[in-house]
mmCIF file of N, CA and C in Angstrom:
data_model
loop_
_atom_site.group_PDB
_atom_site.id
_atom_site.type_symbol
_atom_site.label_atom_id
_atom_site.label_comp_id
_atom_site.label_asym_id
_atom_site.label_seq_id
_atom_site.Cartn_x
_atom_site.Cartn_y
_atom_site.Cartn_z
ATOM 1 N N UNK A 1 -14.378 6.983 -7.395
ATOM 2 C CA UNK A 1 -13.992 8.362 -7.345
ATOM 3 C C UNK A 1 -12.556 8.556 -7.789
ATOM 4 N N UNK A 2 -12.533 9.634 -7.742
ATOM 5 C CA UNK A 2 -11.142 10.060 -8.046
ATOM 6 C C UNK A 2 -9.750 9.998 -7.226
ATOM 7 N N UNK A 3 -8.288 9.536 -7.414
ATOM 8 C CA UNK A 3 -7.745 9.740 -6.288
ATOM 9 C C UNK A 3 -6.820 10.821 -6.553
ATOM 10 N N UNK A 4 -6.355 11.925 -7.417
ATOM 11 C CA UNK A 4 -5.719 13.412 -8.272
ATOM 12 C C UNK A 4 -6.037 13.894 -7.010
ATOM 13 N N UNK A 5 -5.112 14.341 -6.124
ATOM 14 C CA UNK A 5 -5.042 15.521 -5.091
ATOM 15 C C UNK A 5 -5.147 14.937 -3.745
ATOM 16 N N UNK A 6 -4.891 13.406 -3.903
ATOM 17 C CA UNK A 6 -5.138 13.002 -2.649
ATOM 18 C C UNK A 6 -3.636 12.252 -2.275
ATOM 19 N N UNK A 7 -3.919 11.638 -0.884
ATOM 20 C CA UNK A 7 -2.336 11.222 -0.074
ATOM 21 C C UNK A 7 -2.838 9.639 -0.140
ATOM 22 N N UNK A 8 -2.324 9.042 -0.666
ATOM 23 C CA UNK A 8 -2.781 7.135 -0.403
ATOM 24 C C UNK A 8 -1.335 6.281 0.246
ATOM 25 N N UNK A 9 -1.707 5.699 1.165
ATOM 26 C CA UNK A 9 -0.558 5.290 1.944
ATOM 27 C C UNK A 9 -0.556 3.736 1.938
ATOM 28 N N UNK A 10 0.397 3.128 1.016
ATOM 29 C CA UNK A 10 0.353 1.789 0.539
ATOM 30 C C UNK A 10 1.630 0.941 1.840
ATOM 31 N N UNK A 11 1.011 0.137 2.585
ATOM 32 C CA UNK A 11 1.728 -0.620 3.296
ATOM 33 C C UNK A 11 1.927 -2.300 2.626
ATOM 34 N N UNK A 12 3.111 -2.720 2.525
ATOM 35 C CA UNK A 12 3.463 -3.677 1.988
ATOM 36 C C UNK A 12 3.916 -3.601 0.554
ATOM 37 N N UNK A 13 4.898 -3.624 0.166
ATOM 38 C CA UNK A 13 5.091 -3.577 -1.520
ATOM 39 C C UNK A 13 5.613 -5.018 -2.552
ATOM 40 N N UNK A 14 5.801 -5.590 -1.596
ATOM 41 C CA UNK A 14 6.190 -6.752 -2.261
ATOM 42 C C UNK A 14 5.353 -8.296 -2.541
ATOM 43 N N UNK A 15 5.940 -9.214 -3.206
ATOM 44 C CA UNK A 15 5.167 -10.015 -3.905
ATOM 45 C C UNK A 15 4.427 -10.923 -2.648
ATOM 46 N N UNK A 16 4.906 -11.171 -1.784
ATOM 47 C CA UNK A 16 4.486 -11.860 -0.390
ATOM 48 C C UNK A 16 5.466 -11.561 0.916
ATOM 49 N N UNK A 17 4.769 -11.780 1.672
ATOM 50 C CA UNK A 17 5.059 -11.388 3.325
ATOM 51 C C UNK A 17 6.448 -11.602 3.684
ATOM 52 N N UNK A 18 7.328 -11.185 4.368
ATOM 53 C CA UNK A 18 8.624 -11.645 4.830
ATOM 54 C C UNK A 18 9.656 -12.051 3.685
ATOM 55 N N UNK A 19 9.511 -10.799 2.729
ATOM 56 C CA UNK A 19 10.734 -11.639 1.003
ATOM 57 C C UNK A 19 10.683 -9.747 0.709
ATOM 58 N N UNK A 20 12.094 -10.034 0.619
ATOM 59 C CA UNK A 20 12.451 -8.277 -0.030
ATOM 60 C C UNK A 20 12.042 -8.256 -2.093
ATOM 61 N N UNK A 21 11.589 -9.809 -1.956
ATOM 62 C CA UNK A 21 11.358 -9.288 -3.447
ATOM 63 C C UNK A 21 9.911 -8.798 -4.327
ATOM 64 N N UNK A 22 10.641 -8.353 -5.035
ATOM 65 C CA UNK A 22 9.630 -7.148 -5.744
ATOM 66 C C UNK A 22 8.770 -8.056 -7.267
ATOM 67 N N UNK A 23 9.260 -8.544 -7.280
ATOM 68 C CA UNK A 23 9.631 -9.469 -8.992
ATOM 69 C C UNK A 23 7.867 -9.633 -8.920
ATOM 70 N N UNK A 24 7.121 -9.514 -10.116
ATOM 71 C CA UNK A 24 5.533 -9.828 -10.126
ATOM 72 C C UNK A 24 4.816 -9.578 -8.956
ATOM 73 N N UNK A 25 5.426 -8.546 -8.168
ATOM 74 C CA UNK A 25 4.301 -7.480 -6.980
ATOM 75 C C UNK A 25 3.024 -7.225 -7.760
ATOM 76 N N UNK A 26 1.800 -7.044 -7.130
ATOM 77 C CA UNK A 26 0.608 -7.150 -7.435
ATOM 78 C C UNK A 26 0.814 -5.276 -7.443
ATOM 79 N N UNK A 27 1.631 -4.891 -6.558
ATOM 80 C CA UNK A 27 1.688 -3.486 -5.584
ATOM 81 C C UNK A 27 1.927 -2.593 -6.866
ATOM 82 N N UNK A 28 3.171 -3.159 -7.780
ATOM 83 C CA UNK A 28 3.846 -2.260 -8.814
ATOM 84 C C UNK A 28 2.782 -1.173 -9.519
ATOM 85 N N UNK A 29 1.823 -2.280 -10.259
ATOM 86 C CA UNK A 29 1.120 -1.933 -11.585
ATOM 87 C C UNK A 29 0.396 -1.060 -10.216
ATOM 88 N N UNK A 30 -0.223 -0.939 -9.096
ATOM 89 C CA UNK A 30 -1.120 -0.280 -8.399
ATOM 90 C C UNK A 30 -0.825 0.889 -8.055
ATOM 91 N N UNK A 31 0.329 1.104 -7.750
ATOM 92 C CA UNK A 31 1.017 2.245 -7.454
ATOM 93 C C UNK A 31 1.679 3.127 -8.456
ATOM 94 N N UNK A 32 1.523 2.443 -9.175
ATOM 95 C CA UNK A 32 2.000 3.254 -10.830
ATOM 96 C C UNK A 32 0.765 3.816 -11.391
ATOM 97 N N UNK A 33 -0.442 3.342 -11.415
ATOM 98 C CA UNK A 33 -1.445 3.705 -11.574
ATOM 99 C C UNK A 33 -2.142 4.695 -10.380
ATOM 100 N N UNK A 34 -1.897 4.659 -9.236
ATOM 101 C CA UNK A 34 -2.340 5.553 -8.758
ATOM 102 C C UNK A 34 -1.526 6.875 -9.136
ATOM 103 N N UNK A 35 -0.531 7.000 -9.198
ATOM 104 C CA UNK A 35 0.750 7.668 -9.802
ATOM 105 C C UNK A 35 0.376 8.463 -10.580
ATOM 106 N N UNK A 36 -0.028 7.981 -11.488
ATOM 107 C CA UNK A 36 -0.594 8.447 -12.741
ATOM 108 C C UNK A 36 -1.823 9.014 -12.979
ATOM 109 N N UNK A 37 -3.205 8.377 -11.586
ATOM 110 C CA UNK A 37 -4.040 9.190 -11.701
ATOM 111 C C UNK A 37 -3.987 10.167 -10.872
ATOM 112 N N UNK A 38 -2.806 10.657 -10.137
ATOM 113 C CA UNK A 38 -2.642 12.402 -9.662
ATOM 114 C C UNK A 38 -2.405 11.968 -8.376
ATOM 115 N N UNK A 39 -2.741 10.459 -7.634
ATOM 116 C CA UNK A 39 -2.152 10.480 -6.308
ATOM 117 C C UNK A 39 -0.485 10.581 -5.370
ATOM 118 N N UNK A 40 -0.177 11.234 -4.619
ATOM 119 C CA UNK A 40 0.712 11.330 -3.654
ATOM 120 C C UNK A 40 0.838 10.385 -3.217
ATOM 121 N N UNK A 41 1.542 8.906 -3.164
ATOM 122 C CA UNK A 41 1.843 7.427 -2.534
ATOM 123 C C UNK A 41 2.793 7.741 -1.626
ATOM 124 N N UNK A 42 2.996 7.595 -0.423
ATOM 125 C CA UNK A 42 3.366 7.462 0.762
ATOM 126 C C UNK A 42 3.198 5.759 0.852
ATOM 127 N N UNK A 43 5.067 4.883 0.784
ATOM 128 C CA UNK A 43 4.895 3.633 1.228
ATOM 129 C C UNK A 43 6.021 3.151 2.216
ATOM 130 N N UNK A 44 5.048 2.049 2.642
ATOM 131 C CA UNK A 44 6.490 1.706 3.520
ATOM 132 C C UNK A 44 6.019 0.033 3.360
ATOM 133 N N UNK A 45 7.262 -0.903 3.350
ATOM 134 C CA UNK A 45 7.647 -2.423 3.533
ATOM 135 C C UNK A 45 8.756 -2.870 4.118
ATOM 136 N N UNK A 46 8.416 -3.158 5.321
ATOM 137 C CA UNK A 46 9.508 -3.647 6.121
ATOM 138 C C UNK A 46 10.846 -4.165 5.554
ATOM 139 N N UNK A 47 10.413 -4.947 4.226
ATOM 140 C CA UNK A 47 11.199 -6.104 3.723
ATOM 141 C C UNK A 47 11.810 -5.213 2.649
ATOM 142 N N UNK A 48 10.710 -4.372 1.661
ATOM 143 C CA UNK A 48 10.897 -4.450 0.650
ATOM 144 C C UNK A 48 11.380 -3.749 -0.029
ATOM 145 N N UNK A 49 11.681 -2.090 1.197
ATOM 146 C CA UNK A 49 12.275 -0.926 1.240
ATOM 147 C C UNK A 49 13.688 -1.025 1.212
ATOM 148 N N UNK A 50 14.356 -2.277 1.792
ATOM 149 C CA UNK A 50 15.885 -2.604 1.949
ATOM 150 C C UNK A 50 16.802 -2.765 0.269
ATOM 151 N N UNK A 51 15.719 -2.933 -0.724
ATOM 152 C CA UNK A 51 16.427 -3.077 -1.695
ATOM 153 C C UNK A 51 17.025 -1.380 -2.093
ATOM 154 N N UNK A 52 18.077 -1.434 -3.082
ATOM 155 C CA UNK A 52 18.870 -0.264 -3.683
ATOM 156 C C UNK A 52 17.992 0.628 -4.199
ATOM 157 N N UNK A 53 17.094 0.062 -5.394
ATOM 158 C CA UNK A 53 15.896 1.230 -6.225
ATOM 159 C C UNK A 53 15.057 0.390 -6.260
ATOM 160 N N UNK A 54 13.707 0.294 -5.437
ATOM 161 C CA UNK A 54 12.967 -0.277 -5.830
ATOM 162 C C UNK A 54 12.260 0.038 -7.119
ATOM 163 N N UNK A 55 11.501 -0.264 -7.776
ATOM 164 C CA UNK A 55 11.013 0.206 -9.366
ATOM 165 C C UNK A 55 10.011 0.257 -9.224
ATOM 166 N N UNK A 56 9.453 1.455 -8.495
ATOM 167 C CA UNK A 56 8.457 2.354 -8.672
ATOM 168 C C UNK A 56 8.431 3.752 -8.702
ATOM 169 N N UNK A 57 7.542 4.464 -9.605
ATOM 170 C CA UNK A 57 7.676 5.975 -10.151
ATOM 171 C C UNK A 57 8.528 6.618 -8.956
ATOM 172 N N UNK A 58 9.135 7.901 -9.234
ATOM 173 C CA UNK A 58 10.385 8.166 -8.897
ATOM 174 C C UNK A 58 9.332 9.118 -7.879
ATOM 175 N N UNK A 59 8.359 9.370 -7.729
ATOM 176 C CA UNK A 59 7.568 10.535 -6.845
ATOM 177 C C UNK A 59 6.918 9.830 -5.899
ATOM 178 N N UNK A 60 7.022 8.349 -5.773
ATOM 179 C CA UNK A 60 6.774 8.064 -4.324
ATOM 180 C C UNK A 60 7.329 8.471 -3.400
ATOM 181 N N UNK A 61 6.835 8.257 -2.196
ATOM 182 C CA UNK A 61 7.576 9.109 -0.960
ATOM 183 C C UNK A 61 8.108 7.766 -0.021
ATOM 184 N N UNK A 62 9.004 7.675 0.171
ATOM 185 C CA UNK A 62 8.903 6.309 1.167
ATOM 186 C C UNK A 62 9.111 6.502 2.774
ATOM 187 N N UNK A 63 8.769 5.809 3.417
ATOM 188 C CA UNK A 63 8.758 6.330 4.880
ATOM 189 C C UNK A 63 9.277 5.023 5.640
ATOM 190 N N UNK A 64 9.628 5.681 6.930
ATOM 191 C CA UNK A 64 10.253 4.805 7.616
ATOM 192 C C UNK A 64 9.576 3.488 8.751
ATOM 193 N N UNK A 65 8.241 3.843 8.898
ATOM 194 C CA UNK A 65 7.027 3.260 9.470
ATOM 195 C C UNK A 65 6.239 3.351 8.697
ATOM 196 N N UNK A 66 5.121 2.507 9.104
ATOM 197 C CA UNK A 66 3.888 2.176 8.367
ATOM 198 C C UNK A 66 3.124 3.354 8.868
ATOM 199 N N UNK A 67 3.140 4.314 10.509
ATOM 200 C CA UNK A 67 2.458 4.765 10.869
ATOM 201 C C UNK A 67 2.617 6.004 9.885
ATOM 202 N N UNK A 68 3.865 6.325 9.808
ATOM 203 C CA UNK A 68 4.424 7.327 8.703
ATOM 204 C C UNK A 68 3.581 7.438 7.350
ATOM 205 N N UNK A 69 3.422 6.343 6.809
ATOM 206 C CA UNK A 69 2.726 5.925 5.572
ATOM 207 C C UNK A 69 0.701 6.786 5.316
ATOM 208 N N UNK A 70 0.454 6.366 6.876
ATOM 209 C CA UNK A 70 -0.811 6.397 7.007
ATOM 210 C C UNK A 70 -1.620 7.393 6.482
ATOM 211 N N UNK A 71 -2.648 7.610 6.133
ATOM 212 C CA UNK A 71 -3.345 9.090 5.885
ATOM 213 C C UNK A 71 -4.206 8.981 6.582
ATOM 214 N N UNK A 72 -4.729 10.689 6.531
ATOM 215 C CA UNK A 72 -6.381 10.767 7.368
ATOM 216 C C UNK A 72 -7.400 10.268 7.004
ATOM 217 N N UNK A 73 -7.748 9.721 5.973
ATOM 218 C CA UNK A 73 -8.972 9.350 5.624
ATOM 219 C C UNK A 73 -8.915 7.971 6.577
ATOM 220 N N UNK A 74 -10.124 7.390 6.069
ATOM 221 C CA UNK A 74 -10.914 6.415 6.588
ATOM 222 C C UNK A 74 -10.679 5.086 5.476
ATOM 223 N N UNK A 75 -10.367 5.277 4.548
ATOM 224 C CA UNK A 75 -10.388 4.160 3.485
ATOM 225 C C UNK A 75 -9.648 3.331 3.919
ATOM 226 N N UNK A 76 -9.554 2.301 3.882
ATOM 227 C CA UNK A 76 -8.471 1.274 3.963
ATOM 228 C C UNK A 76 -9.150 -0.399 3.519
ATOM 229 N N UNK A 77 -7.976 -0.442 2.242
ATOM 230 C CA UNK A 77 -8.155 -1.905 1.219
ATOM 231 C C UNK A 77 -7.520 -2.723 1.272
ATOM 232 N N UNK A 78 -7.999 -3.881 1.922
ATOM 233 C CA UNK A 78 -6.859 -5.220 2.496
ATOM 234 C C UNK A 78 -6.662 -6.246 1.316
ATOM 235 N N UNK A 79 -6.244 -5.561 0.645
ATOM 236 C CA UNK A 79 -6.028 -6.861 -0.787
ATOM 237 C C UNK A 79 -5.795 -8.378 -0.328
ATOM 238 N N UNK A 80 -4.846 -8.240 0.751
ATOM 239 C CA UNK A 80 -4.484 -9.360 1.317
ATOM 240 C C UNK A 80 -5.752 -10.512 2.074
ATOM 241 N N UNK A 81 -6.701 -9.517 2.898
ATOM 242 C CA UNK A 81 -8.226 -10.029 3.732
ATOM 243 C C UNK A 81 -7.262 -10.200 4.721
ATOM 244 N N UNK A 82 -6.463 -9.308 5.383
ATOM 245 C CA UNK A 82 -5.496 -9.617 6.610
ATOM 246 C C UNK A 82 -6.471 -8.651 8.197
ATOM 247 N N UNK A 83 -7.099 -8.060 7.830
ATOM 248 C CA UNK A 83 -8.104 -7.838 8.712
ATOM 249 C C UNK A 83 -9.222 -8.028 8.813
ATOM 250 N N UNK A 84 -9.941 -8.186 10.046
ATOM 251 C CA UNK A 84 -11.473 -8.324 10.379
ATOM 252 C C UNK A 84 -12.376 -7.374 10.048
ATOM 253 N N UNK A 85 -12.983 -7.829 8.802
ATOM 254 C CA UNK A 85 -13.898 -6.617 8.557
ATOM 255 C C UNK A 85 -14.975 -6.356 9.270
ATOM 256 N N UNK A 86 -15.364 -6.702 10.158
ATOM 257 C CA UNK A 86 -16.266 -6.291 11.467
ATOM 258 C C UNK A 86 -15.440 -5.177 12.134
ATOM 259 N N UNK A 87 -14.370 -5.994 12.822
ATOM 260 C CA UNK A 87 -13.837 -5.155 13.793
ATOM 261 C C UNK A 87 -12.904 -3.621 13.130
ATOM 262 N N UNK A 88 -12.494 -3.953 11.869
ATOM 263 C CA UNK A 88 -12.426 -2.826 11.036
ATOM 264 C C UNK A 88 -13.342 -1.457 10.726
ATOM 265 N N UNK A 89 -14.802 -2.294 10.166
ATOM 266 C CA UNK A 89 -15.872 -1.123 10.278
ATOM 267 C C UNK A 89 -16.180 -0.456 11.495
ATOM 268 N N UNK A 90 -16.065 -1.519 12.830
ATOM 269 C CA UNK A 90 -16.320 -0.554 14.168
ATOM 270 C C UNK A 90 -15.444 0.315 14.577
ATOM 271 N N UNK A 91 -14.401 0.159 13.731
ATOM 272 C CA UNK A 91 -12.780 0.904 14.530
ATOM 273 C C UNK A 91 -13.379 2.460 13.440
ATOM 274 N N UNK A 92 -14.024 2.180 12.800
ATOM 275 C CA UNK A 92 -14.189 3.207 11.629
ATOM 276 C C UNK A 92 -13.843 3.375 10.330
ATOM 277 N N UNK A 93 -13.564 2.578 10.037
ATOM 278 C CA UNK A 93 -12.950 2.501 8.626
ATOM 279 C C UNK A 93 -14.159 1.855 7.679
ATOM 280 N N UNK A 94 -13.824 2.638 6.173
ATOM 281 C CA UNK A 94 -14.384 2.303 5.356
ATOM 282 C C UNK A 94 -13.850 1.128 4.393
ATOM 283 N N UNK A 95 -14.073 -0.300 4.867
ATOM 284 C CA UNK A 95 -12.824 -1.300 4.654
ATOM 285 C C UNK A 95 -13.372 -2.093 3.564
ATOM 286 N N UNK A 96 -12.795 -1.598 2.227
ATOM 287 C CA UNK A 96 -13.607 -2.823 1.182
ATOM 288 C C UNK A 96 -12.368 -4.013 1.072
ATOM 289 N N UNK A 97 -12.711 -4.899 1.409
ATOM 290 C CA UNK A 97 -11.674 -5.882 1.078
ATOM 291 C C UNK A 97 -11.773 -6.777 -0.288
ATOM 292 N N UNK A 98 -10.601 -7.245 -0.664
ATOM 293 C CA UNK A 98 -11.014 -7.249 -1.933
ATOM 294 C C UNK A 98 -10.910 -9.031 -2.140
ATOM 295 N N UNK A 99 -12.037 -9.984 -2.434
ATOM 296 C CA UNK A 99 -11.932 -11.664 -2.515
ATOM 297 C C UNK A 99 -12.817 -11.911 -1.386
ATOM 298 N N UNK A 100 -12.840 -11.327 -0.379
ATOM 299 C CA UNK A 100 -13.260 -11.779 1.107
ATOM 300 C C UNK A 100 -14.983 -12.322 1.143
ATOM 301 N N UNK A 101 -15.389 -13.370 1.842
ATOM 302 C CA UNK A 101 -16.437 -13.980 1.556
ATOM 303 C C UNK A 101 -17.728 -12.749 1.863
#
Protein backbone atom coordinates (compact mmCIF):
# COMPACT_ATOMS: atom_id res chain seq x y z
CA UNK A 1 0.00 0.00 0.00
CA UNK A 2 0.66 3.33 0.01
CA UNK A 3 2.44 5.34 2.76
CA UNK A 4 1.51 9.56 1.06
CA UNK A 5 -0.57 10.95 4.02
CA UNK A 6 0.53 8.84 6.60
CA UNK A 7 2.79 9.33 10.11
CA UNK A 8 5.65 6.36 10.15
CA UNK A 9 7.67 6.41 13.28
CA UNK A 10 11.23 4.99 12.65
CA UNK A 11 13.04 3.99 15.97
CA UNK A 12 16.74 3.45 15.64
CA UNK A 13 18.67 5.26 12.82
CA UNK A 14 21.91 4.09 12.84
CA UNK A 15 24.19 1.45 11.37
CA UNK A 16 24.13 -0.82 14.70
CA UNK A 17 23.04 -0.67 18.32
CA UNK A 18 24.94 1.55 20.87
CA UNK A 19 27.32 3.71 17.91
CA UNK A 20 26.17 7.35 17.06
CA UNK A 21 27.25 6.41 13.62
CA UNK A 22 25.29 6.90 10.66
CA UNK A 23 27.97 5.88 7.88
CA UNK A 24 26.09 2.81 5.59
CA UNK A 25 22.69 2.96 7.89
CA UNK A 26 20.35 0.53 6.28
CA UNK A 27 17.74 3.45 7.92
CA UNK A 28 19.07 6.35 5.39
CA UNK A 29 18.00 4.99 1.90
CA UNK A 30 14.49 3.94 4.01
CA UNK A 31 13.63 7.03 5.26
CA UNK A 32 14.46 8.94 2.25
CA UNK A 33 12.26 6.82 0.44
CA UNK A 34 9.53 6.94 2.60
CA UNK A 35 10.12 10.77 2.31
CA UNK A 36 9.59 10.75 -0.97
CA UNK A 37 6.66 8.55 -1.14
CA UNK A 38 4.52 11.37 0.82
CA UNK A 39 5.27 9.94 4.37
CA UNK A 40 5.59 12.20 7.66
CA UNK A 41 8.84 10.28 9.53
CA UNK A 42 8.77 10.91 13.11
CA UNK A 43 12.40 9.44 14.48
CA UNK A 44 14.12 8.99 17.37
CA UNK A 45 17.88 7.11 18.23
CA UNK A 46 19.16 7.27 21.40
CA UNK A 47 22.70 7.27 19.95
CA UNK A 48 22.19 8.62 16.76
CA UNK A 49 20.23 11.86 17.31
CA UNK A 50 23.45 13.30 19.30
CA UNK A 51 25.19 13.96 16.08
CA UNK A 52 25.16 17.92 14.62
CA UNK A 53 23.00 17.11 11.13
CA UNK A 54 22.23 13.90 10.78
CA UNK A 55 21.73 13.33 6.78
CA UNK A 56 18.39 12.76 6.39
CA UNK A 57 15.66 14.80 4.32
CA UNK A 58 15.30 18.05 6.07
CA UNK A 59 11.25 17.22 6.85
CA UNK A 60 11.87 14.61 9.28
CA UNK A 61 10.59 15.36 12.58
CA UNK A 62 12.85 14.16 15.33
CA UNK A 63 11.66 13.49 18.79
CA UNK A 64 12.90 13.16 22.02
CA UNK A 65 11.56 9.48 22.96
CA UNK A 66 10.79 6.63 21.08
CA UNK A 67 7.28 6.89 22.69
CA UNK A 68 7.19 10.36 20.94
CA UNK A 69 8.12 8.68 17.63
CA UNK A 70 5.22 6.16 17.84
CA UNK A 71 2.02 6.25 15.68
CA UNK A 72 -1.49 4.89 15.94
CA UNK A 73 -1.49 2.32 13.67
CA UNK A 74 -0.76 -1.19 14.33
CA UNK A 75 2.13 -1.81 11.84
CA UNK A 76 5.29 -2.37 13.23
CA UNK A 77 8.64 -3.81 11.12
CA UNK A 78 11.51 -5.24 13.12
CA UNK A 79 14.19 -5.20 10.48
CA UNK A 80 16.36 -6.04 13.24
CA UNK A 81 13.90 -9.61 14.45
CA UNK A 82 14.40 -7.78 17.96
CA UNK A 83 10.89 -8.85 18.92
CA UNK A 84 8.73 -11.91 19.52
CA UNK A 85 6.53 -12.28 16.84
CA UNK A 86 4.02 -14.26 18.82
CA UNK A 87 3.96 -12.09 21.63
CA UNK A 88 3.88 -9.09 19.18
CA UNK A 89 0.76 -10.38 17.20
CA UNK A 90 -1.06 -10.94 20.66
CA UNK A 91 -0.12 -7.43 21.92
CA UNK A 92 -1.83 -6.50 18.47
CA UNK A 93 0.32 -5.59 16.10
CA UNK A 94 0.55 -6.26 12.60
CA UNK A 95 4.37 -7.38 12.85
CA UNK A 96 6.05 -8.42 9.52
CA UNK A 97 9.51 -9.00 10.38
CA UNK A 98 11.80 -8.94 7.91
CA UNK A 99 14.70 -12.44 7.61
CA UNK A 100 12.93 -14.05 10.63
CA UNK A 101 12.51 -17.91 10.34
Amino acid sequence: GSVRGRTVGVLGLTCKPETDDMRDSPALPIVARLVEDGATVQAFDSEGMQQDKPPLPASVRYCTDAMEAMMRGTVLVDRRNIYDPVAMVAAGFDHPSIGSK
